[in-house]
mmCIF file of C-alpha atoms and ligand atoms in Angstrom:
data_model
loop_
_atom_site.group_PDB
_atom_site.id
_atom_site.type_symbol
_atom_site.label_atom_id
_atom_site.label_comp_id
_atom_site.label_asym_id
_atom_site.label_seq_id
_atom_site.Cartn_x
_atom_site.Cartn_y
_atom_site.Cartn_z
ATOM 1 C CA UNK A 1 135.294 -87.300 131.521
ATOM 2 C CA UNK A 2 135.497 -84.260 133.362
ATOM 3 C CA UNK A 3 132.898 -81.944 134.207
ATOM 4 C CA UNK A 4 131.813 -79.354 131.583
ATOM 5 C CA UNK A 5 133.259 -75.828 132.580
ATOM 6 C CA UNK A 6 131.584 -72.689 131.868
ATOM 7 C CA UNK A 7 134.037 -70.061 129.998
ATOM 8 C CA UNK A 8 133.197 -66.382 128.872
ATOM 9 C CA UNK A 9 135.461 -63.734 126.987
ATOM 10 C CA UNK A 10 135.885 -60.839 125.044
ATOM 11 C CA UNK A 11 136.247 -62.067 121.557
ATOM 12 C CA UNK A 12 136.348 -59.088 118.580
ATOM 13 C CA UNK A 13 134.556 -56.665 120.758
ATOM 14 C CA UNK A 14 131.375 -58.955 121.718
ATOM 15 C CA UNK A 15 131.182 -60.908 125.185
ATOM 16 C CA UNK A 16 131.041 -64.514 123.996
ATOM 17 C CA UNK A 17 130.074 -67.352 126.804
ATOM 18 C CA UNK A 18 130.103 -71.153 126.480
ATOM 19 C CA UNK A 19 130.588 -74.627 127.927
ATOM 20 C CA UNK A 20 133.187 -76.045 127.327
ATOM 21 C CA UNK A 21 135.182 -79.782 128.510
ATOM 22 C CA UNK A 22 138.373 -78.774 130.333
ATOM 23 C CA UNK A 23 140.365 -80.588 128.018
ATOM 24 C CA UNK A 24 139.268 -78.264 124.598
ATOM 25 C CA UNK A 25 142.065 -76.060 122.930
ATOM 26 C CA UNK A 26 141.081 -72.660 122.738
ATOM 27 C CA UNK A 27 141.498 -72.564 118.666
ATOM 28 C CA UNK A 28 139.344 -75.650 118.816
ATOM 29 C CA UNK A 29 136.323 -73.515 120.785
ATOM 30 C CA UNK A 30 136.588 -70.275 118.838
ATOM 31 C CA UNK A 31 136.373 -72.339 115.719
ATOM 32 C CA UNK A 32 134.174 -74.868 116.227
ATOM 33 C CA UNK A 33 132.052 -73.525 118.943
ATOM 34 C CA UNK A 34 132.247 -69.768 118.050
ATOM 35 C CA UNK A 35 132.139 -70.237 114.670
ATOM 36 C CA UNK A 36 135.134 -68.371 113.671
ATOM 37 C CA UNK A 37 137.093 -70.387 111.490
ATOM 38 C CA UNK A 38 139.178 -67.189 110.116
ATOM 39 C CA UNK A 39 141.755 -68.948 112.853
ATOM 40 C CA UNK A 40 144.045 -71.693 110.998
ATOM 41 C CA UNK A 41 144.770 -74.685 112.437
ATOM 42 C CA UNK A 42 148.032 -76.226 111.594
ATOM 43 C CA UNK A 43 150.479 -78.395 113.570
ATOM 44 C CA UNK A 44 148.751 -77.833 116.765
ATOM 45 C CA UNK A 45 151.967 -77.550 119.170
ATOM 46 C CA UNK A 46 153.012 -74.789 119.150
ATOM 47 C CA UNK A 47 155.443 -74.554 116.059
ATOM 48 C CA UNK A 48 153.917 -73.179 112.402
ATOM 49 C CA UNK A 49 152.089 -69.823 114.082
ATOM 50 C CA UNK A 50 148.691 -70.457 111.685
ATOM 51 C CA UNK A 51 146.640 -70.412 114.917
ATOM 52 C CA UNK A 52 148.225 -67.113 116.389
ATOM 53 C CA UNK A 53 145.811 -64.307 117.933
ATOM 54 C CA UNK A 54 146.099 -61.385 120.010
ATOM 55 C CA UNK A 55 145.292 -62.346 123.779
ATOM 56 C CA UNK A 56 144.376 -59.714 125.854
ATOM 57 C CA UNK A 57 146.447 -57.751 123.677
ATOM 58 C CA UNK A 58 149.371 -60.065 122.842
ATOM 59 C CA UNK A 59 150.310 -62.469 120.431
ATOM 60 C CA UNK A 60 149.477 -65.725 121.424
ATOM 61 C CA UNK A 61 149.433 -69.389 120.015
ATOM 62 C CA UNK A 62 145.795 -70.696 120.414
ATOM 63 C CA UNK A 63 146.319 -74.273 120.185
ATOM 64 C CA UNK A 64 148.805 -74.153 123.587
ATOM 65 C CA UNK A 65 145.911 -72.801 125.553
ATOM 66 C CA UNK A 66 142.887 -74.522 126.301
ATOM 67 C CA UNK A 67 139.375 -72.688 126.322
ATOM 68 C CA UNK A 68 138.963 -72.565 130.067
ATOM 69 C CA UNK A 69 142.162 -70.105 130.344
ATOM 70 C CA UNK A 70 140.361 -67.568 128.465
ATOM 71 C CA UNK A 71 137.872 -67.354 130.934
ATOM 72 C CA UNK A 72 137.583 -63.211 131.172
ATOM 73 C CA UNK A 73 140.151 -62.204 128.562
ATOM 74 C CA UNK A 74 139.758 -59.836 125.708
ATOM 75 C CA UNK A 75 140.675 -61.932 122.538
ATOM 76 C CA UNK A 76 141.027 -60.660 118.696
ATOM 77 C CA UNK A 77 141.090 -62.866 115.693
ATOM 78 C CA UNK A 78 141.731 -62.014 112.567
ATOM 79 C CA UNK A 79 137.968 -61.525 111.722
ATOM 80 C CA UNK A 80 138.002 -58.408 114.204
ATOM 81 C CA UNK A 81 140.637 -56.721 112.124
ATOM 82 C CA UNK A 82 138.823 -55.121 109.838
ATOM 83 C CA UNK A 83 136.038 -52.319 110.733
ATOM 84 C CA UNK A 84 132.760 -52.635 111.737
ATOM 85 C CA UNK A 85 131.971 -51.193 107.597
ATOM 86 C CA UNK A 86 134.579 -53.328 106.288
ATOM 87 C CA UNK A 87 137.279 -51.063 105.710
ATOM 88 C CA UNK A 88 140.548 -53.593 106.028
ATOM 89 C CA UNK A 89 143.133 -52.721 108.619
ATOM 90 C CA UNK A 90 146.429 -50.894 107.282
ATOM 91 C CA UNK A 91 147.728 -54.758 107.619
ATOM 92 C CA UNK A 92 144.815 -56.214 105.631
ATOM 93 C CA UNK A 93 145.300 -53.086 102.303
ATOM 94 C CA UNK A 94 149.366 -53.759 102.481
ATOM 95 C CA UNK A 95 148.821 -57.473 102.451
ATOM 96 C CA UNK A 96 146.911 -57.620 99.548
ATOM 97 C CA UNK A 97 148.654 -54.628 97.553
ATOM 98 C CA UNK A 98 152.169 -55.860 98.032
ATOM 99 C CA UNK A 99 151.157 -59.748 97.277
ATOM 100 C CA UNK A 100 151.819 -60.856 100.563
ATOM 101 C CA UNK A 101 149.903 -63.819 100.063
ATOM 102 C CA UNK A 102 149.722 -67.172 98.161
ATOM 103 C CA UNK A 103 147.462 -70.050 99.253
ATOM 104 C CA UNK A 104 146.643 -67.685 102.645
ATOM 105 C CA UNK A 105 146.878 -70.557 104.505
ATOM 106 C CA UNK A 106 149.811 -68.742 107.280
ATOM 107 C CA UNK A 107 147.872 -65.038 106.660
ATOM 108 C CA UNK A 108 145.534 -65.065 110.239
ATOM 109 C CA UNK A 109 148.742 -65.515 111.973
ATOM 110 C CA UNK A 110 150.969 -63.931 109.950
ATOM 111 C CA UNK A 111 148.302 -60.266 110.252
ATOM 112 C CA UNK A 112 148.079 -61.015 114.277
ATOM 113 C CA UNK A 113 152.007 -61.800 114.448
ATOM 114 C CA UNK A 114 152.400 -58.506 112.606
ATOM 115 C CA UNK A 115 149.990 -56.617 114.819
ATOM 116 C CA UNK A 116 151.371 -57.367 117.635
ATOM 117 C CA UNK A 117 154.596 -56.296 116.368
ATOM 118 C CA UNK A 118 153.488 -52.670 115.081
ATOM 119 C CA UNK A 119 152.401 -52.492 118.626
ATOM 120 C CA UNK A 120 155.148 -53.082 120.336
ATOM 121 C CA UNK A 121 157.525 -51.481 117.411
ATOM 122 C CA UNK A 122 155.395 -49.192 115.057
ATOM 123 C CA UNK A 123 159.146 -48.439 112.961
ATOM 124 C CA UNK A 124 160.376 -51.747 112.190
ATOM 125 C CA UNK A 125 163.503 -52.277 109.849
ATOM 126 C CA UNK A 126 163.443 -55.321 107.636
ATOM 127 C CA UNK A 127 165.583 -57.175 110.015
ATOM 128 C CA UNK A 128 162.929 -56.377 112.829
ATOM 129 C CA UNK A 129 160.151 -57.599 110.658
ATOM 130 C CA UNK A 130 161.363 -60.844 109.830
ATOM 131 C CA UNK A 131 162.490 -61.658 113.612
ATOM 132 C CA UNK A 132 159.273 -60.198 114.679
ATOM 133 C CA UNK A 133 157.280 -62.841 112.301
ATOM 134 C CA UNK A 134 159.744 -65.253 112.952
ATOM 135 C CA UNK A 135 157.394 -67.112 114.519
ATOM 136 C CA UNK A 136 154.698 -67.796 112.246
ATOM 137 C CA UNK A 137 155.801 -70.558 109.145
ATOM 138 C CA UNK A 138 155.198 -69.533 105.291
ATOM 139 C CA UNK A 139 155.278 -72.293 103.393
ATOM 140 C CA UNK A 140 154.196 -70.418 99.759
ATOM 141 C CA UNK A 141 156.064 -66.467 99.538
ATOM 142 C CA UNK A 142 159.249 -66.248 100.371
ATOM 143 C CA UNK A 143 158.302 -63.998 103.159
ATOM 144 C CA UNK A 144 159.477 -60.687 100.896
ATOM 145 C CA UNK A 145 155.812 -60.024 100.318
ATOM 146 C CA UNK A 146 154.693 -60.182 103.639
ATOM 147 C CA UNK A 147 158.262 -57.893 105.124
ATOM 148 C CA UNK A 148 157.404 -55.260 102.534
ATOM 149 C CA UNK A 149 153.910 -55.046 103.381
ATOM 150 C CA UNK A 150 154.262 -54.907 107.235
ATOM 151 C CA UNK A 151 156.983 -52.026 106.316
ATOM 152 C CA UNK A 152 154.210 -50.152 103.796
ATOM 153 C CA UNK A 153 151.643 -50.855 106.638
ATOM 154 C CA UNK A 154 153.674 -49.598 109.607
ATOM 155 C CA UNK A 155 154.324 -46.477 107.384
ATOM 156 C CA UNK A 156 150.495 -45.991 106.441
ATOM 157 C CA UNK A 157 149.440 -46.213 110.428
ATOM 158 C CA UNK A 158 152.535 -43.878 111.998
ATOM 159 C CA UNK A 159 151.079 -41.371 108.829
ATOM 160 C CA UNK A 160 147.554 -41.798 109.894
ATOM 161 C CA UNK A 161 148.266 -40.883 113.818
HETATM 162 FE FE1 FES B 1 149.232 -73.494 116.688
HETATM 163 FE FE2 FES B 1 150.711 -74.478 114.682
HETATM 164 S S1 FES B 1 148.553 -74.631 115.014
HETATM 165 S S2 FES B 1 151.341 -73.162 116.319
HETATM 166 FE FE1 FES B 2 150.657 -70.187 101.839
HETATM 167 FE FE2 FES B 2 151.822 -68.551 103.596
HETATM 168 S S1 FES B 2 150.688 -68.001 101.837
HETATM 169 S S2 FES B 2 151.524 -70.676 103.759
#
Protein backbone atom coordinates (compact mmCIF):
# COMPACT_ATOMS: atom_id res chain seq x y z
CA UNK A 1 0.00 0.00 0.00
CA UNK A 2 1.27 3.27 -0.58
CA UNK A 3 2.40 5.72 1.79
CA UNK A 4 -0.21 7.91 3.56
CA UNK A 5 -0.13 11.52 2.01
CA UNK A 6 -0.85 14.54 3.89
CA UNK A 7 -3.63 16.84 2.05
CA UNK A 8 -5.03 20.33 3.25
CA UNK A 9 -7.79 22.64 1.60
CA UNK A 10 -10.17 25.22 1.75
CA UNK A 11 -13.42 23.49 2.24
CA UNK A 12 -16.73 26.00 2.97
CA UNK A 13 -14.54 28.73 4.22
CA UNK A 14 -12.49 26.64 7.00
CA UNK A 15 -8.84 25.22 6.26
CA UNK A 16 -9.42 21.48 6.60
CA UNK A 17 -6.08 19.10 6.76
CA UNK A 18 -5.85 15.29 6.71
CA UNK A 19 -4.09 12.06 5.79
CA UNK A 20 -5.11 10.54 3.39
CA UNK A 21 -3.94 7.00 1.06
CA UNK A 22 -3.14 8.23 -2.46
CA UNK A 23 -5.60 6.07 -3.85
CA UNK A 24 -8.93 7.88 -1.87
CA UNK A 25 -11.55 9.79 -4.10
CA UNK A 26 -11.98 13.13 -3.01
CA UNK A 27 -15.99 12.63 -2.39
CA UNK A 28 -14.86 9.62 -0.43
CA UNK A 29 -12.52 12.05 2.06
CA UNK A 30 -14.92 14.97 2.38
CA UNK A 31 -17.56 12.47 3.31
CA UNK A 32 -16.15 10.07 5.24
CA UNK A 33 -13.21 11.82 6.65
CA UNK A 34 -14.66 15.40 6.79
CA UNK A 35 -17.80 14.44 7.73
CA UNK A 36 -19.78 16.11 5.13
CA UNK A 37 -22.07 13.78 3.72
CA UNK A 38 -24.37 16.71 2.14
CA UNK A 39 -22.14 15.35 -1.09
CA UNK A 40 -24.10 12.34 -2.91
CA UNK A 41 -22.47 9.58 -4.06
CA UNK A 42 -23.88 7.90 -7.04
CA UNK A 43 -22.29 6.01 -9.96
CA UNK A 44 -18.88 7.06 -9.08
CA UNK A 45 -17.42 7.65 -12.78
CA UNK A 46 -18.11 10.37 -13.72
CA UNK A 47 -21.71 10.12 -15.29
CA UNK A 48 -25.02 10.96 -12.86
CA UNK A 49 -23.44 14.55 -11.42
CA UNK A 50 -24.79 13.61 -7.55
CA UNK A 51 -21.18 14.15 -6.37
CA UNK A 52 -20.65 17.61 -8.19
CA UNK A 53 -18.97 20.64 -6.17
CA UNK A 54 -17.48 23.83 -6.89
CA UNK A 55 -13.53 23.44 -7.08
CA UNK A 56 -11.69 26.36 -6.64
CA UNK A 57 -14.58 27.96 -8.05
CA UNK A 58 -15.78 25.52 -10.73
CA UNK A 59 -17.98 22.77 -11.10
CA UNK A 60 -16.35 19.71 -10.63
CA UNK A 61 -17.16 15.88 -10.33
CA UNK A 62 -15.67 14.68 -6.94
CA UNK A 63 -15.50 11.10 -7.49
CA UNK A 64 -12.89 11.69 -10.74
CA UNK A 65 -10.48 13.35 -8.40
CA UNK A 66 -8.75 11.79 -5.70
CA UNK A 67 -8.11 13.65 -2.26
CA UNK A 68 -4.44 14.32 -2.80
CA UNK A 69 -5.34 16.76 -5.90
CA UNK A 70 -7.05 19.02 -3.62
CA UNK A 71 -4.09 19.62 -1.82
CA UNK A 72 -4.39 23.75 -1.49
CA UNK A 73 -7.68 24.34 -3.30
CA UNK A 74 -10.65 26.27 -2.14
CA UNK A 75 -13.62 23.72 -2.29
CA UNK A 76 -17.57 24.41 -1.63
CA UNK A 77 -20.14 21.79 -1.00
CA UNK A 78 -23.41 22.17 -0.81
CA UNK A 79 -23.34 22.57 3.05
CA UNK A 80 -21.43 26.01 2.48
CA UNK A 81 -24.33 27.35 0.50
CA UNK A 82 -26.29 28.61 2.87
CA UNK A 83 -25.14 31.55 5.41
CA UNK A 84 -23.30 31.42 8.32
CA UNK A 85 -27.28 32.25 10.16
CA UNK A 86 -28.88 29.91 7.91
CA UNK A 87 -30.44 32.04 5.50
CA UNK A 88 -30.59 29.55 2.19
CA UNK A 89 -28.89 30.76 -0.93
CA UNK A 90 -31.26 32.34 -3.74
CA UNK A 91 -30.71 28.55 -5.19
CA UNK A 92 -31.66 26.85 -1.91
CA UNK A 93 -35.42 29.45 -1.46
CA UNK A 94 -36.18 28.77 -5.46
CA UNK A 95 -35.53 25.10 -5.02
CA UNK A 96 -37.81 24.55 -2.45
CA UNK A 97 -40.59 27.20 -3.56
CA UNK A 98 -40.84 26.01 -7.11
CA UNK A 99 -40.74 22.06 -6.05
CA UNK A 100 -37.61 21.44 -7.54
CA UNK A 101 -37.17 18.46 -5.64
CA UNK A 102 -38.46 14.87 -5.07
CA UNK A 103 -36.43 12.20 -3.24
CA UNK A 104 -33.32 15.05 -3.23
CA UNK A 105 -31.19 12.48 -4.00
CA UNK A 106 -29.53 14.65 -7.49
CA UNK A 107 -30.17 18.24 -5.36
CA UNK A 108 -26.16 18.76 -3.99
CA UNK A 109 -25.24 18.54 -7.54
CA UNK A 110 -27.96 19.78 -9.15
CA UNK A 111 -27.53 23.48 -6.55
CA UNK A 112 -23.52 23.33 -7.36
CA UNK A 113 -24.23 22.54 -11.22
CA UNK A 114 -26.57 25.52 -11.05
CA UNK A 115 -24.12 27.74 -9.23
CA UNK A 116 -21.66 27.40 -11.29
CA UNK A 117 -23.84 28.24 -14.06
CA UNK A 118 -25.32 31.65 -12.57
CA UNK A 119 -21.68 32.35 -12.40
CA UNK A 120 -20.65 31.99 -15.51
CA UNK A 121 -24.27 33.12 -17.03
CA UNK A 122 -26.32 35.06 -14.32
CA UNK A 123 -29.38 35.46 -17.41
CA UNK A 124 -29.95 32.06 -18.49
CA UNK A 125 -32.90 31.16 -20.94
CA UNK A 126 -34.56 27.83 -20.41
CA UNK A 127 -32.56 26.32 -23.13
CA UNK A 128 -29.31 27.55 -21.24
CA UNK A 129 -30.51 26.05 -18.04
CA UNK A 130 -31.14 22.71 -19.10
CA UNK A 131 -27.69 22.44 -21.16
CA UNK A 132 -26.07 24.08 -18.27
CA UNK A 133 -27.46 21.14 -15.82
CA UNK A 134 -27.11 18.82 -18.43
CA UNK A 135 -24.75 17.24 -16.59
CA UNK A 136 -26.15 16.26 -13.43
CA UNK A 137 -28.99 13.06 -13.80
CA UNK A 138 -32.68 13.52 -12.22
CA UNK A 139 -34.12 10.51 -11.90
CA UNK A 140 -37.59 11.84 -9.89
CA UNK A 141 -38.84 15.70 -11.54
CA UNK A 142 -38.88 16.00 -14.82
CA UNK A 143 -36.30 18.64 -14.55
CA UNK A 144 -39.24 21.57 -15.03
CA UNK A 145 -38.96 22.19 -11.32
CA UNK A 146 -35.48 22.53 -11.07
CA UNK A 147 -35.29 24.97 -14.84
CA UNK A 148 -37.93 27.21 -13.29
CA UNK A 149 -36.27 27.58 -10.11
CA UNK A 150 -32.70 28.28 -11.42
CA UNK A 151 -34.68 30.96 -13.74
CA UNK A 152 -36.66 32.48 -10.38
CA UNK A 153 -33.19 32.23 -8.62
CA UNK A 154 -31.04 33.88 -11.30
CA UNK A 155 -33.79 36.64 -11.29
CA UNK A 156 -33.80 37.02 -7.34
CA UNK A 157 -29.68 37.40 -7.32
CA UNK A 158 -29.30 39.90 -10.65
CA UNK A 159 -32.32 41.93 -8.38
CA UNK A 160 -30.36 41.71 -5.24
CA UNK A 161 -26.91 43.18 -6.89
FE1 LIG B 1 -19.70 11.33 -9.41
FE2 LIG B 1 -21.85 10.05 -10.36
S1 LIG B 1 -20.96 9.97 -8.36
S2 LIG B 1 -20.63 11.58 -11.35
FE1 LIG C 1 -34.74 12.41 -6.98
FE2 LIG C 1 -33.59 14.28 -8.50
S1 LIG C 1 -35.07 14.57 -6.95
S2 LIG C 1 -33.05 12.20 -8.31
Amino acid sequence: MAEPRKVSFKINGAVREGTTEPRKLLVDFIRDDLGLTGTHIGCEHGICGACTILFNGEAARSCLMLAVQADGAEITTVEGLAAPDGTLHPLQQAFWEHHALQCGFCTPGMLMAACDLLRVNPSPTEEEIRTGLSAVLCRCTGYQGIVDAVKAAADRMRSSN
